[in-house]
Coordinates of C-alpha atoms in Angstrom, one line a residue:
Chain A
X22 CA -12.6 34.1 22.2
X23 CA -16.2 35.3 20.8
X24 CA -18.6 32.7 20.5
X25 CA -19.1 32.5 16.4
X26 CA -22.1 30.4 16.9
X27 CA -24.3 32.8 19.2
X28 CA -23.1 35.8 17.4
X29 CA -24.8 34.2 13.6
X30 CA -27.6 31.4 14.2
X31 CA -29.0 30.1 11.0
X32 CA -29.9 33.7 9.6
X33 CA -33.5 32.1 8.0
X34 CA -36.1 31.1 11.1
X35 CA -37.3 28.4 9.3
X36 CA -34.2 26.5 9.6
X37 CA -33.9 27.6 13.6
X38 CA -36.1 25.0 14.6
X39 CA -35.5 21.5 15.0
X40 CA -38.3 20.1 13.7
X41 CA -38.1 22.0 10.7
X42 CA -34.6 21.0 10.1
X43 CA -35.4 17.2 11.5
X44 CA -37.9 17.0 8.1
X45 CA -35.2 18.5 5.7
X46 CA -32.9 15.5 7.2
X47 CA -35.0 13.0 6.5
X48 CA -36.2 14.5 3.3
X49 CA -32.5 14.1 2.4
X50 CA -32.3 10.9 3.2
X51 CA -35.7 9.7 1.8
X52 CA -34.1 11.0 -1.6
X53 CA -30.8 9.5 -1.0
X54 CA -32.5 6.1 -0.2
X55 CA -35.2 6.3 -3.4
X56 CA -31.8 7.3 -5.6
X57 CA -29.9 4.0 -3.8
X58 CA -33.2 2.1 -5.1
X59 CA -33.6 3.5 -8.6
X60 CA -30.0 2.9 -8.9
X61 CA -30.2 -0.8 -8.2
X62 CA -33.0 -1.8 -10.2
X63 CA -31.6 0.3 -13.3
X64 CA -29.3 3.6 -13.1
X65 CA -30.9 6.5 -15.1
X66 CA -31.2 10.3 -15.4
X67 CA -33.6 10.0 -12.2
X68 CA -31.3 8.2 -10.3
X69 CA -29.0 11.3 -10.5
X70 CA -31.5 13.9 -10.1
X71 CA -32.3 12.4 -6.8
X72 CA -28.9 12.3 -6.1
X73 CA -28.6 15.8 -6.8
X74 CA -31.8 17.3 -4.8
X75 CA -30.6 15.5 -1.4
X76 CA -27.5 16.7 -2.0
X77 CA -29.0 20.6 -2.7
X78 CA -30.8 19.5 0.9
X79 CA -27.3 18.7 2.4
X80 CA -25.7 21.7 1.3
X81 CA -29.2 23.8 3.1
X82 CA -28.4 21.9 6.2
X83 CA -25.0 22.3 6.5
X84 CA -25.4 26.0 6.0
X85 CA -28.7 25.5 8.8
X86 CA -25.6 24.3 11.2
X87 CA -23.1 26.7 10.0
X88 CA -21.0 23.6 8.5
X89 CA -20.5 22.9 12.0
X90 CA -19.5 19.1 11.0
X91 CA -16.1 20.9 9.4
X92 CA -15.4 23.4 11.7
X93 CA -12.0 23.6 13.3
X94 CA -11.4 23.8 16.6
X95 CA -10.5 26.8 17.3
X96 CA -13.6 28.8 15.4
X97 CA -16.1 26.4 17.7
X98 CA -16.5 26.7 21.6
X99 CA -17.1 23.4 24.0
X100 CA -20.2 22.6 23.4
X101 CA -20.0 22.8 19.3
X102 CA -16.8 20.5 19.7
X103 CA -18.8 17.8 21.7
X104 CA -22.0 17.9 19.3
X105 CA -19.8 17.7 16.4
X106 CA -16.8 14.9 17.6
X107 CA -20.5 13.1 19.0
X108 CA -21.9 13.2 15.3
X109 CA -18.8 11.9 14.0
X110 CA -18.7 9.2 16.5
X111 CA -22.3 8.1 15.4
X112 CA -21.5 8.5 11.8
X113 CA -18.7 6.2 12.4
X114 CA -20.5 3.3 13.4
X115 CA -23.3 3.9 10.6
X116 CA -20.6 3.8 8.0
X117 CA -18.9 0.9 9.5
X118 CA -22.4 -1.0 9.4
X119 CA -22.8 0.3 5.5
X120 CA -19.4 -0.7 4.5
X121 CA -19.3 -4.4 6.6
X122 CA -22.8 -5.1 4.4
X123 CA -21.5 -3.9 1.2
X124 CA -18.0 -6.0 1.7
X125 CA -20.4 -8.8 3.4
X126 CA -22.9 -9.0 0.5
X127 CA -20.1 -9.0 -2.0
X128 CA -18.5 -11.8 -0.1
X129 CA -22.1 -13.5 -0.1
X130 CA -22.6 -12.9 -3.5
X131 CA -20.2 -14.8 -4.8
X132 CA -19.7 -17.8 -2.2
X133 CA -23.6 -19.0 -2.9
X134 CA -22.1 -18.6 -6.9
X135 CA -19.2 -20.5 -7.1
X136 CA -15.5 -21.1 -5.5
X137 CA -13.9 -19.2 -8.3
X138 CA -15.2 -16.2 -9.4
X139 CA -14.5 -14.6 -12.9
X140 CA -14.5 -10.9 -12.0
X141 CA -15.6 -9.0 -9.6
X142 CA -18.9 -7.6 -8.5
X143 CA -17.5 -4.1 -10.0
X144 CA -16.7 -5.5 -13.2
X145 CA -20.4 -6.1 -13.7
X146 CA -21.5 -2.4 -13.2
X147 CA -21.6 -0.4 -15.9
X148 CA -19.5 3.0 -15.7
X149 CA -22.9 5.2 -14.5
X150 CA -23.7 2.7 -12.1
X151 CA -20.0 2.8 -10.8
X152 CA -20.0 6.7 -11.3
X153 CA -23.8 6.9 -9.6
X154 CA -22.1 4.2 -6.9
X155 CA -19.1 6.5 -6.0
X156 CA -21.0 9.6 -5.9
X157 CA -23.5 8.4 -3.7
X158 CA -20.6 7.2 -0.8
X159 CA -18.9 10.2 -1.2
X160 CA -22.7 12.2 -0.3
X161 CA -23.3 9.9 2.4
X162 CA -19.5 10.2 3.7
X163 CA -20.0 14.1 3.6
X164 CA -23.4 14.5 4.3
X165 CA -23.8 12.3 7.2
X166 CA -22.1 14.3 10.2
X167 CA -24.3 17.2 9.1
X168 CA -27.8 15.0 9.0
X169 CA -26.8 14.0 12.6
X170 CA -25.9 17.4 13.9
X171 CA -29.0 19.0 12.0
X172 CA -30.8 16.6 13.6
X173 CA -29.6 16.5 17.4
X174 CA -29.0 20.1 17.6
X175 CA -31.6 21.9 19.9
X176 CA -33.7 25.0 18.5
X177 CA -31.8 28.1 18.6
X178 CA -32.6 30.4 21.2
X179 CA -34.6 34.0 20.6
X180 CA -32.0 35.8 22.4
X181 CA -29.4 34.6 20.5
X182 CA -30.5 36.7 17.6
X183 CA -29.6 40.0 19.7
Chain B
X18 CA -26.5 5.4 41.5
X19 CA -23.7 4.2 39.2
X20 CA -20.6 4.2 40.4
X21 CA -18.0 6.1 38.2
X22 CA -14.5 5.8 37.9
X23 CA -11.6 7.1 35.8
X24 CA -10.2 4.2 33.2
X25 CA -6.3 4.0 34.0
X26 CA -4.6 3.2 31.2
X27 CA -1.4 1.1 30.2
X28 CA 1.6 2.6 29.2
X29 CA 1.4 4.2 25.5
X30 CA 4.5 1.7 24.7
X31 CA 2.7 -1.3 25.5
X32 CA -0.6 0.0 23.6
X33 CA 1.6 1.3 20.7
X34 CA 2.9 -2.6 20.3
X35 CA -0.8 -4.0 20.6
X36 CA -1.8 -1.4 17.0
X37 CA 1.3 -2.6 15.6
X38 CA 0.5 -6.1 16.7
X39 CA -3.0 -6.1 15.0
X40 CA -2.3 -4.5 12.2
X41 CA 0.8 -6.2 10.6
X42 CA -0.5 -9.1 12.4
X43 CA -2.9 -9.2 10.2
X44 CA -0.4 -7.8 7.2
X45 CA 1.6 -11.5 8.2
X46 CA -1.3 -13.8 8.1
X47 CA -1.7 -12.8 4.4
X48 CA 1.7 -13.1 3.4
X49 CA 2.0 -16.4 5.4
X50 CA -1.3 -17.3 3.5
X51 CA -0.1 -16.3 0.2
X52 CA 3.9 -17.1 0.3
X53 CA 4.3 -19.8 2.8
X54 CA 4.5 -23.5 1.2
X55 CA 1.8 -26.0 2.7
X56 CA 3.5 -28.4 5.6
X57 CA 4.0 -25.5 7.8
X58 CA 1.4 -23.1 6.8
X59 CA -1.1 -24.0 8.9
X60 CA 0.1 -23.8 12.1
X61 CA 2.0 -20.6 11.5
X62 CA -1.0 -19.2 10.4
X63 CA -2.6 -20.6 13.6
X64 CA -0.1 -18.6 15.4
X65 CA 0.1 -15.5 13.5
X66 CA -4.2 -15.2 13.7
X67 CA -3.6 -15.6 17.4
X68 CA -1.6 -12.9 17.6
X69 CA -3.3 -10.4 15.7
X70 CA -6.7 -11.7 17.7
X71 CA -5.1 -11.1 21.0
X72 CA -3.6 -7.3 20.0
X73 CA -7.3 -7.1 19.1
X74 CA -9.0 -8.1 22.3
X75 CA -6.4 -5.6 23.9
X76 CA -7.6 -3.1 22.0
X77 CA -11.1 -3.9 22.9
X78 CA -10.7 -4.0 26.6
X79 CA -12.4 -0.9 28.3
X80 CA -10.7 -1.0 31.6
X81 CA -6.9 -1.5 30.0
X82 CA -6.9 0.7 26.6
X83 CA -10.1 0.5 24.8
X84 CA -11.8 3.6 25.9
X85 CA -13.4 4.3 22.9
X86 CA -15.9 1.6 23.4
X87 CA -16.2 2.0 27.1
X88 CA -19.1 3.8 28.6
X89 CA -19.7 6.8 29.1
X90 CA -20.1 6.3 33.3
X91 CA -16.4 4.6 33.0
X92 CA -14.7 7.8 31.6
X93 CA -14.0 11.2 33.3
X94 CA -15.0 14.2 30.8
X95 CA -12.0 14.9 29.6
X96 CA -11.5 11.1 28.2
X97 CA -14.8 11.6 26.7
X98 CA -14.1 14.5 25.1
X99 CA -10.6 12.7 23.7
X100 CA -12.7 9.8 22.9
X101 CA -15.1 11.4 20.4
X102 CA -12.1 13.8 19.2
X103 CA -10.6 10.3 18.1
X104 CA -13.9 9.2 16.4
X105 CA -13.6 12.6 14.4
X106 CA -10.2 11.3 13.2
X107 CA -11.1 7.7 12.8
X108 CA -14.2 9.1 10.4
X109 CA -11.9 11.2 8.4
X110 CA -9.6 8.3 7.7
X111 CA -12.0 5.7 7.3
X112 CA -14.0 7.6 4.7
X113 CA -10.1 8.5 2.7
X114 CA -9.4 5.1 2.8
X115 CA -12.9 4.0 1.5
X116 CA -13.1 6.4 -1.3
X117 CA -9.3 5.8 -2.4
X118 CA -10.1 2.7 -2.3
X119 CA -13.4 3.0 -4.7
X120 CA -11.1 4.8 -6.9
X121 CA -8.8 1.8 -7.3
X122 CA -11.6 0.0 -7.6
X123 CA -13.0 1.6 -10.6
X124 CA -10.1 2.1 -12.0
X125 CA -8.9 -1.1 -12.1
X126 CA -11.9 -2.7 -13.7
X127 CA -11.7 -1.4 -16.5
X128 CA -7.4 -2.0 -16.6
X129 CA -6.6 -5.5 -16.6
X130 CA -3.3 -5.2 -15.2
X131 CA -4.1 -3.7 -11.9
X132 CA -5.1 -6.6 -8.9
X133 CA -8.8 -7.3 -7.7
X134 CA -9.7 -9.9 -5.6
X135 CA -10.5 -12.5 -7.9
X136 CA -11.2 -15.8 -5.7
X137 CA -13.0 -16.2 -2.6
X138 CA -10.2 -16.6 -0.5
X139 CA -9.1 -13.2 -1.6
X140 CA -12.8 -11.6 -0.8
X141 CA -12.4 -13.2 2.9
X142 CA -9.1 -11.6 3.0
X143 CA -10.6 -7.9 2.1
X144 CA -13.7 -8.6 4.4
X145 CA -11.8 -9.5 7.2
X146 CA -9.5 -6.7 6.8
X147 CA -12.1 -3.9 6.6
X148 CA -13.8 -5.9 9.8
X149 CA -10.4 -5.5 11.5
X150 CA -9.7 -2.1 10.6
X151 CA -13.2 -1.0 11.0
X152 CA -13.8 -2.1 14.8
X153 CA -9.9 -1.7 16.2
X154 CA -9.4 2.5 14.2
X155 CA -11.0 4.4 16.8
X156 CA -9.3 2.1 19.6
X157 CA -6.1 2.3 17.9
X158 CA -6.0 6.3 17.5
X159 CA -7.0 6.5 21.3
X160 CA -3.9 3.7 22.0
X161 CA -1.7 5.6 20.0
X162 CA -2.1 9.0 20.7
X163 CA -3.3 9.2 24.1
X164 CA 0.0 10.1 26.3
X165 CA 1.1 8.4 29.7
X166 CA -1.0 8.9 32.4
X167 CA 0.7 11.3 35.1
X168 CA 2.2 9.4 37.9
X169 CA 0.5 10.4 41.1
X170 CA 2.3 12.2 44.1

């Protein structure tokens, strides 16, 4: 089988080297986090906006890896099926950390409160904070084996370009 | 240098019972929680958390099943390459799970019909699911799926 990866590295240089694509990551991030932030002290048209520009930066890195974090098995060769099933194994165990502290702060939430609790922590949000909420799991959830392949993956080499 | 060796492990029928153990282990500590009347609650709960705390220690140990948290050093490349395979799998159903779950969530705060976890008991019940489910998945796809070992010549 042809190796797809040799025959089309990321066809822009910029995004062949690490570093450069190591500083779109954590620009991604950065704006991911600052959205998180702007969404828990009030959700607004920002909130979104930042939401929207990481995401833009996702899509430019998952294109930078050639969506290697959804490739299927038989369009990758050995070594892109270990970098990617490695990402996802890292991205497991972040999003098991985020989603223990979101269940866990919930649980907090309410036991410093009171025994019995009226509603629940959702039932406060209002439907863009829910909205912004979802959106920004589902960008993490799909943008998080890419960050960690965009940013473990080595610089392509110059001869792969022949 | 580190000495390396292959993890053996048990057969996929006893590993198949542990995942079934945890999981509806902990499916039978709710309903004996919820259903069960007070004089003999306790203990069967006793027994019942037992259960589903032993399945998960089995789950957990590196040198009988749980490869998926064993090192790298303990695993020949081929479990390795399983291992992180299963982790692929574990992220994909994880993340379903979480957003279908969202999805409830959202929809049934606005519906008044549709069950949330109201009281704190019922929090402790979600958080300790999600911790089960969270820590034992990648164990439990590698139990489950991971065929018998070949018997040596």
């Amino acid at each position: 089988m042809q190796d797809i990866k040799n025959i089309f590295p990321p066809p822009i240089p910029f995004l062949r080297v690490r570093r450069n694509r190591q500083w779109l990551t954590a620009l991604s991030v950065g704006l991911l986090v600052l959205s998180l932030l702007l969404l828990v002290v009030k959700a607004n048209v920002w909130s979104l906006l930042l939401l929207i520009a990481s995401g833009v930066l996702g899509v430019v890195l998952q294109f930078a890896t050639r969506n290697l974090s959804n490739s299927m098995d038989i369009i990758t060769d050995e070594r892109e099926r270990q970098l990617r099933d490695h990402a996802h194994r890292i991205a497991y165990w972040v999003m098991a950390g985020v989603l223990g502290g979101i269940v866990g702060a919930i649980l907090g939430y309410f036991s410093t409160r009171s025994a019995t609790m009226p509603v629940l922590l959702v039932a406060d949000l209002s439907k863009l904070e829910m909205r912004l909420g979802l959106a920004m799991f589902a960008a993490v959830f799909l943008g998080l084996p890419t960050w960690i392949i965009a940013w473990l993956e080595p610089d392509s080499l110059e001869d792969e370009t022949a | 240098m580190a000495q390396t060796w292959q993890v053996r492990l048990v057969s996929q029928k006893i590993r198949r019972l542990l995942v079934l153990g945890c999981y509806l282990g902990y499916v039978a500590l709710i309903l004996v929680w919820v259903f069960v009347p007070q004089p003999i609650r306790s203990p069967l709960t006793l027994l019942v958390g037992l259960m589903c705390v032993l399945c998960m220690g089995g789950l957990h140990l590196p040198n009988l099943l749980g490869i998926s948290s064993g090192e790298d050093r303990l695993l020949d490349e081929r479990q390795q390459a399983f291992r992180n395979k299963m982790y692929l799998l574990a992220y994909q159903i994880l993340g379903a799970l979480v957003m279908v779950l969202a999805l409830y969530g959202y929809i049934a705060a606005d519906s008044k019909s549709l069950w949330l976890p109201k009281s704190e008991l019922e929090l402790q019940a979600v958080f300790w699911g999600v911790w089960v489910l969270v820590t034992t998945l990648p164990s439990a796809l590698v139990a489950w799926l991971e065929p018998d070992p070949l018997e040596e010549a």
